[in-house]
PDB file of C-alpha atoms in Angstrom:
ATOM      1  CA  UNK A1145      20.422  -4.839 -10.403  1.00 62.00           C
ATOM      2  CA  UNK A1146      16.650  -4.730 -10.460  1.00 79.00           C
ATOM      3  CA  UNK A1147      14.928  -2.425  -7.997  1.00 87.00           C
ATOM      4  CA  UNK A1148      12.200  -4.837  -6.884  1.00 92.00           C
ATOM      5  CA  UNK A1149      10.878  -2.361  -4.300  1.00 86.00           C
ATOM      6  CA  UNK A1150       9.190  -0.479  -7.159  1.00 85.00           C
ATOM      7  CA  UNK A1151       7.676  -3.609  -8.735  1.00 92.00           C
ATOM      8  CA  UNK A1152       4.616  -5.616  -7.803  1.00 92.00           C
ATOM      9  CA  UNK A1153       3.890  -9.284  -7.422  1.00 95.00           C
ATOM     10  CA  UNK A1154       0.586 -10.915  -6.519  1.00 92.00           C
ATOM     11  CA  UNK A1155       0.867  -9.925  -2.863  1.00 92.00           C
ATOM     12  CA  UNK A1156       2.171  -6.378  -3.122  1.00 89.00           C
ATOM     13  CA  UNK A1157       5.549  -4.763  -3.538  1.00 90.00           C
ATOM     14  CA  UNK A1158       8.191  -7.298  -4.535  1.00 93.00           C
ATOM     15  CA  UNK A1159      10.639  -6.329  -1.779  1.00 93.00           C
ATOM     16  CA  UNK A1160      10.929  -9.984  -0.710  1.00 96.00           C
ATOM     17  CA  UNK A1161      11.798 -11.272  -4.178  1.00 97.00           C
ATOM     18  CA  UNK A1162      15.584 -10.664  -4.125  1.00 97.00           C
ATOM     19  CA  UNK A1163      15.955 -12.810  -1.006  1.00 97.00           C
ATOM     20  CA  UNK A1164      14.014 -15.628  -2.609  1.00 97.00           C
ATOM     21  CA  UNK A1165      16.076 -15.427  -5.797  1.00 97.00           C
ATOM     22  CA  UNK A1166      19.276 -15.596  -3.748  1.00 96.00           C
ATOM     23  CA  UNK A1167      17.945 -18.651  -1.899  1.00 97.00           C
ATOM     24  CA  UNK A1168      17.565 -20.548  -5.175  1.00 97.00           C
ATOM     25  CA  UNK A1169      21.354 -20.826  -5.434  1.00 95.00           C
ATOM     26  CA  UNK A1170      21.907 -21.324  -1.714  1.00 95.00           C
ATOM     27  CA  UNK A1171      22.510 -24.401   0.421  1.00 94.00           C
ATOM     28  CA  UNK A1172      19.293 -24.283   2.476  1.00 96.00           C
ATOM     29  CA  UNK A1173      16.707 -26.729   1.045  1.00 96.00           C
ATOM     30  CA  UNK A1174      13.858 -25.143   3.031  1.00 97.00           C
ATOM     31  CA  UNK A1175      14.733 -21.671   1.733  1.00 97.00           C
ATOM     32  CA  UNK A1176      14.915 -23.042  -1.822  1.00 97.00           C
ATOM     33  CA  UNK A1177      11.476 -24.609  -1.384  1.00 97.00           C
ATOM     34  CA  UNK A1178      10.072 -21.276  -0.159  1.00 98.00           C
ATOM     35  CA  UNK A1179      11.729 -19.544  -3.111  1.00 98.00           C
ATOM     36  CA  UNK A1180      10.130 -21.937  -5.596  1.00 98.00           C
ATOM     37  CA  UNK A1181       6.768 -21.400  -3.903  1.00 98.00           C
ATOM     38  CA  UNK A1182       7.333 -17.635  -4.187  1.00 98.00           C
ATOM     39  CA  UNK A1183       7.978 -17.907  -7.919  1.00 98.00           C
ATOM     40  CA  UNK A1184       4.774 -19.865  -8.489  1.00 98.00           C
ATOM     41  CA  UNK A1185       2.503 -18.002  -6.079  1.00 97.00           C
ATOM     42  CA  UNK A1186       3.708 -14.403  -6.109  1.00 97.00           C
ATOM     43  CA  UNK A1187       5.723 -13.854  -9.286  1.00 98.00           C
ATOM     44  CA  UNK A1188       3.405 -15.744 -11.634  1.00 97.00           C
ATOM     45  CA  UNK A1189       0.161 -16.215  -9.749  1.00 93.00           C
ATOM     46  CA  UNK A1190      -2.131 -18.762 -11.414  1.00 92.00           C
ATOM     47  CA  UNK A1191      -0.687 -17.789 -14.785  1.00 90.00           C
ATOM     48  CA  UNK A1192      -1.044 -14.056 -14.174  1.00 92.00           C
ATOM     49  CA  UNK A1193       2.120 -11.989 -14.572  1.00 95.00           C
ATOM     50  CA  UNK A1194       2.969  -8.940 -12.501  1.00 95.00           C
ATOM     51  CA  UNK A1195       5.452  -6.144 -13.087  1.00 95.00           C
ATOM     52  CA  UNK A1196       8.044  -8.128 -11.109  1.00 97.00           C
ATOM     53  CA  UNK A1197       7.589 -11.164 -13.373  1.00 98.00           C
ATOM     54  CA  UNK A1198       9.839 -10.204 -16.320  1.00 97.00           C
ATOM     55  CA  UNK A1199      12.870  -9.111 -14.265  1.00 98.00           C
ATOM     56  CA  UNK A1200      12.485 -12.090 -11.921  1.00 98.00           C
ATOM     57  CA  UNK A1201      12.354 -14.410 -14.935  1.00 98.00           C
ATOM     58  CA  UNK A1202      15.559 -12.895 -16.292  1.00 98.00           C
ATOM     59  CA  UNK A1203      17.183 -13.447 -12.891  1.00 98.00           C
ATOM     60  CA  UNK A1204      15.981 -17.063 -12.900  1.00 98.00           C
ATOM     61  CA  UNK A1205      17.355 -17.527 -16.416  1.00 98.00           C
ATOM     62  CA  UNK A1206      20.720 -16.251 -15.213  1.00 97.00           C
ATOM     63  CA  UNK A1207      20.603 -18.699 -12.294  1.00 97.00           C
ATOM     64  CA  UNK A1208      20.387 -21.586 -14.750  1.00 97.00           C
ATOM     65  CA  UNK A1209      23.927 -20.677 -15.833  1.00 94.00           C
ATOM     66  CA  UNK A1210      25.110 -20.416 -12.217  1.00 95.00           C
ATOM     67  CA  UNK A1211      27.465 -23.303 -11.339  1.00 93.00           C
ATOM     68  CA  UNK A1212      25.855 -23.547  -7.869  1.00 93.00           C
ATOM     69  CA  UNK A1213      22.506 -24.539  -9.402  1.00 95.00           C
ATOM     70  CA  UNK A1214      23.237 -28.159 -10.296  1.00 94.00           C
ATOM     71  CA  UNK A1215      20.258 -30.120  -8.948  1.00 96.00           C
ATOM     72  CA  UNK A1216      18.346 -31.436 -11.990  1.00 97.00           C
ATOM     73  CA  UNK A1217      14.997 -31.178 -10.191  1.00 97.00           C
ATOM     74  CA  UNK A1218      15.600 -27.518  -9.365  1.00 98.00           C
ATOM     75  CA  UNK A1219      16.857 -26.769 -12.870  1.00 98.00           C
ATOM     76  CA  UNK A1220      13.762 -28.388 -14.393  1.00 98.00           C
ATOM     77  CA  UNK A1221      11.497 -26.471 -12.010  1.00 98.00           C
ATOM     78  CA  UNK A1222      13.156 -23.177 -12.969  1.00 98.00           C
ATOM     79  CA  UNK A1223      12.752 -23.978 -16.662  1.00 98.00           C
ATOM     80  CA  UNK A1224       9.084 -24.794 -16.114  1.00 98.00           C
ATOM     81  CA  UNK A1225       8.699 -21.428 -14.389  1.00 98.00           C
ATOM     82  CA  UNK A1226      10.262 -19.756 -17.444  1.00 98.00           C
ATOM     83  CA  UNK A1227       7.762 -21.609 -19.650  1.00 97.00           C
ATOM     84  CA  UNK A1228       4.911 -20.184 -17.566  1.00 97.00           C
ATOM     85  CA  UNK A1229       6.369 -16.693 -17.964  1.00 97.00           C
ATOM     86  CA  UNK A1230       6.588 -17.146 -21.736  1.00 95.00           C
ATOM     87  CA  UNK A1231       2.983 -18.363 -21.787  1.00 94.00           C
ATOM     88  CA  UNK A1232       1.953 -15.262 -19.827  1.00 92.00           C
ATOM     89  CA  UNK A1233       3.288 -13.185 -22.716  1.00 88.00           C
ATOM     90  CA  UNK A1234       1.028 -14.903 -25.217  1.00 82.00           C
ATOM     91  CA  UNK A1235      -2.034 -12.695 -24.688  1.00 68.00           C
ATOM     92  CA  UNK A1236      -3.273 -11.295 -27.957  1.00 60.00           C
ATOM     93  CA  UNK A1237      -2.905  -7.612 -28.798  1.00 55.00           C
ATOM     94  CA  UNK A1238      -6.702  -7.390 -28.636  1.00 57.00           C
ATOM     95  CA  UNK A1239      -6.449  -8.133 -24.905  1.00 62.00           C
ATOM     96  CA  UNK A1240      -3.908  -5.380 -24.291  1.00 73.00           C
ATOM     97  CA  UNK A1241      -5.459  -1.908 -24.422  1.00 75.00           C
ATOM     98  CA  UNK A1242      -2.983   0.943 -24.419  1.00 77.00           C
ATOM     99  CA  UNK A1243      -3.426   2.990 -21.243  1.00 79.00           C
ATOM    100  CA  UNK A1244      -4.689   6.531 -21.829  1.00 83.00           C
ATOM    101  CA  UNK A1245      -3.017   7.977 -18.734  1.00 84.00           C
ATOM    102  CA  UNK A1246       0.447   8.235 -17.194  1.00 86.00           C
ATOM    103  CA  UNK A1247       0.814   4.844 -15.528  1.00 85.00           C
ATOM    104  CA  UNK A1248       4.076   5.692 -13.784  1.00 82.00           C
ATOM    105  CA  UNK A1249       2.612   8.865 -12.284  1.00 86.00           C
ATOM    106  CA  UNK A1250      -0.503   7.025 -11.089  1.00 84.00           C
ATOM    107  CA  UNK A1251       1.627   4.269  -9.555  1.00 83.00           C
ATOM    108  CA  UNK A1252       3.961   6.774  -7.900  1.00 82.00           C
ATOM    109  CA  UNK A1253       0.971   8.611  -6.460  1.00 81.00           C
ATOM    110  CA  UNK A1254      -0.565   5.382  -5.147  1.00 80.00           C
ATOM    111  CA  UNK A1255       2.736   4.339  -3.586  1.00 78.00           C
ATOM    112  CA  UNK A1256       3.533   7.864  -2.431  1.00 76.00           C
ATOM    113  CA  UNK A1257       0.372   7.934  -0.358  1.00 66.00           C
ATOM    114  CA  UNK A1258       1.879   5.082   1.618  1.00 68.00           C
ATOM    115  CA  UNK A1259      -1.222   3.030   0.950  1.00 67.00           C
ATOM    116  CA  UNK A1260      -0.534   0.101  -1.326  1.00 75.00           C
ATOM    117  CA  UNK A1261      -4.259  -0.655  -1.281  1.00 76.00           C
ATOM    118  CA  UNK A1262      -4.785   2.257  -3.654  1.00 75.00           C
ATOM    119  CA  UNK A1263      -3.158   0.200  -6.386  1.00 80.00           C
ATOM    120  CA  UNK A1264      -5.621  -2.639  -5.951  1.00 79.00           C
ATOM    121  CA  UNK A1265      -8.615  -0.305  -5.756  1.00 80.00           C
ATOM    122  CA  UNK A1266      -7.846   1.520  -9.025  1.00 81.00           C
ATOM    123  CA  UNK A1267      -9.077  -0.739 -11.854  1.00 86.00           C
ATOM    124  CA  UNK A1268      -7.509   1.438 -14.561  1.00 88.00           C
ATOM    125  CA  UNK A1269      -4.119   1.239 -12.860  1.00 87.00           C
ATOM    126  CA  UNK A1270      -4.465  -2.515 -12.344  1.00 87.00           C
ATOM    127  CA  UNK A1271      -5.284  -2.982 -16.021  1.00 87.00           C
ATOM    128  CA  UNK A1272      -2.373  -0.831 -17.135  1.00 91.00           C
ATOM    129  CA  UNK A1273       0.041  -2.697 -14.879  1.00 91.00           C
ATOM    130  CA  UNK A1274      -1.247  -5.993 -16.274  1.00 91.00           C
ATOM    131  CA  UNK A1275      -0.589  -4.775 -19.817  1.00 90.00           C
ATOM    132  CA  UNK A1276       2.913  -3.723 -18.755  1.00 91.00           C
ATOM    133  CA  UNK A1277       3.538  -7.161 -17.216  1.00 93.00           C
ATOM    134  CA  UNK A1278       2.319  -9.084 -20.271  1.00 92.00           C
ATOM    135  CA  UNK A1279       4.343  -6.936 -22.659  1.00 91.00           C
ATOM    136  CA  UNK A1280       7.370  -7.336 -20.391  1.00 93.00           C
ATOM    137  CA  UNK A1281       6.984 -11.113 -20.541  1.00 95.00           C
ATOM    138  CA  UNK A1282       6.682 -10.942 -24.315  1.00 92.00           C
ATOM    139  CA  UNK A1283       9.777  -8.752 -24.555  1.00 93.00           C
ATOM    140  CA  UNK A1284      12.017 -11.210 -22.683  1.00 96.00           C
ATOM    141  CA  UNK A1285      11.000 -14.302 -24.666  1.00 94.00           C
ATOM    142  CA  UNK A1286      14.215 -14.238 -26.757  1.00 94.00           C
ATOM    143  CA  UNK A1287      16.299 -14.445 -23.559  1.00 96.00           C
ATOM    144  CA  UNK A1288      14.100 -17.251 -22.197  1.00 96.00           C
ATOM    145  CA  UNK A1289      14.401 -19.108 -25.489  1.00 95.00           C
ATOM    146  CA  UNK A1290      18.197 -18.793 -25.431  1.00 95.00           C
ATOM    147  CA  UNK A1291      18.309 -20.122 -21.868  1.00 97.00           C
ATOM    148  CA  UNK A1292      16.070 -23.076 -22.698  1.00 97.00           C
ATOM    149  CA  UNK A1293      18.016 -23.859 -25.859  1.00 96.00           C
ATOM    150  CA  UNK A1294      21.261 -23.970 -23.872  1.00 96.00           C
ATOM    151  CA  UNK A1295      19.599 -26.294 -21.349  1.00 97.00           C
ATOM    152  CA  UNK A1296      18.851 -28.859 -24.063  1.00 96.00           C
ATOM    153  CA  UNK A1297      22.466 -30.009 -23.702  1.00 96.00           C
ATOM    154  CA  UNK A1298      22.071 -30.663 -19.960  1.00 97.00           C
ATOM    155  CA  UNK A1299      22.957 -34.277 -19.098  1.00 97.00           C
ATOM    156  CA  UNK A1300      19.666 -34.748 -17.218  1.00 97.00           C
ATOM    157  CA  UNK A1301      16.703 -35.982 -19.274  1.00 98.00           C
ATOM    158  CA  UNK A1302      14.427 -34.187 -16.771  1.00 98.00           C
ATOM    159  CA  UNK A1303      16.124 -30.873 -17.542  1.00 98.00           C
ATOM    160  CA  UNK A1304      16.104 -31.587 -21.284  1.00 97.00           C
ATOM    161  CA  UNK A1305      12.351 -32.228 -21.170  1.00 98.00           C
ATOM    162  CA  UNK A1306      11.719 -29.010 -19.231  1.00 98.00           C
ATOM    163  CA  UNK A1307      13.906 -27.125 -21.713  1.00 97.00           C
ATOM    164  CA  UNK A1308      11.890 -28.517 -24.618  1.00 97.00           C
ATOM    165  CA  UNK A1309       8.668 -27.510 -22.867  1.00 97.00           C
ATOM    166  CA  UNK A1310      10.006 -23.987 -22.376  1.00 96.00           C
ATOM    167  CA  UNK A1311      11.058 -23.756 -26.022  1.00 95.00           C
ATOM    168  CA  UNK A1312       7.540 -24.766 -27.012  1.00 94.00           C
ATOM    169  CA  UNK A1313       6.045 -22.128 -24.734  1.00 93.00           C
ATOM    170  CA  UNK A1314       8.310 -19.485 -26.227  1.00 91.00           C
ATOM    171  CA  UNK A1315       7.142 -20.440 -29.709  1.00 87.00           C
ATOM    172  CA  UNK A1316       3.580 -19.394 -28.879  1.00 66.00           C
ATOM    173  CA  UNK A1317       4.482 -15.778 -28.195  1.00 65.00           C
ATOM    174  CA  UNK A1318       4.064 -13.095 -30.821  1.00 60.00           C
ATOM    175  CA  UNK A1319       7.292 -11.068 -30.952  1.00 59.00           C
ATOM    176  CA  UNK A1320       7.068  -7.355 -30.242  1.00 57.00           C
ATOM    177  CA  UNK A1321       7.532  -5.131 -33.267  1.00 52.00           C
TER     178      UNK A1321
END
């Protein structure tokens, strides 16, 4: 199980993400709507990935195989989210400078001070976390592609179209060596 309390989304530590992911397979339509909003606003914010993005995307991919997630509109929305995650991994290597410091130590120090604001004030740390998020998105593309390929056989044309879109998005990502 992913430890979201150590990961970031657009609004801070991703401690609220597990509850939203659980709501996606639940019976409460309002909670599902909030969960979808969370995916699009916090997990992948205006196309920007965060360190919580890759593990959340893998959890969403797993939900597409969950027998409780049957609504075609929800399934299509989740596939479109996965497409956005794949697209977030398509930054070129030129855009991804290798950090020249211990990112984990800097993050632990920022979080250890009890002041999350330190993360947002440190441009080097922000940049390094962005690189980590993009590379994480790139790394999971094979799993996203497998999920989308399986969804092509869904009986819903809406889901099939979203699956095709996701497959296309996965095709634009340079695999990691």
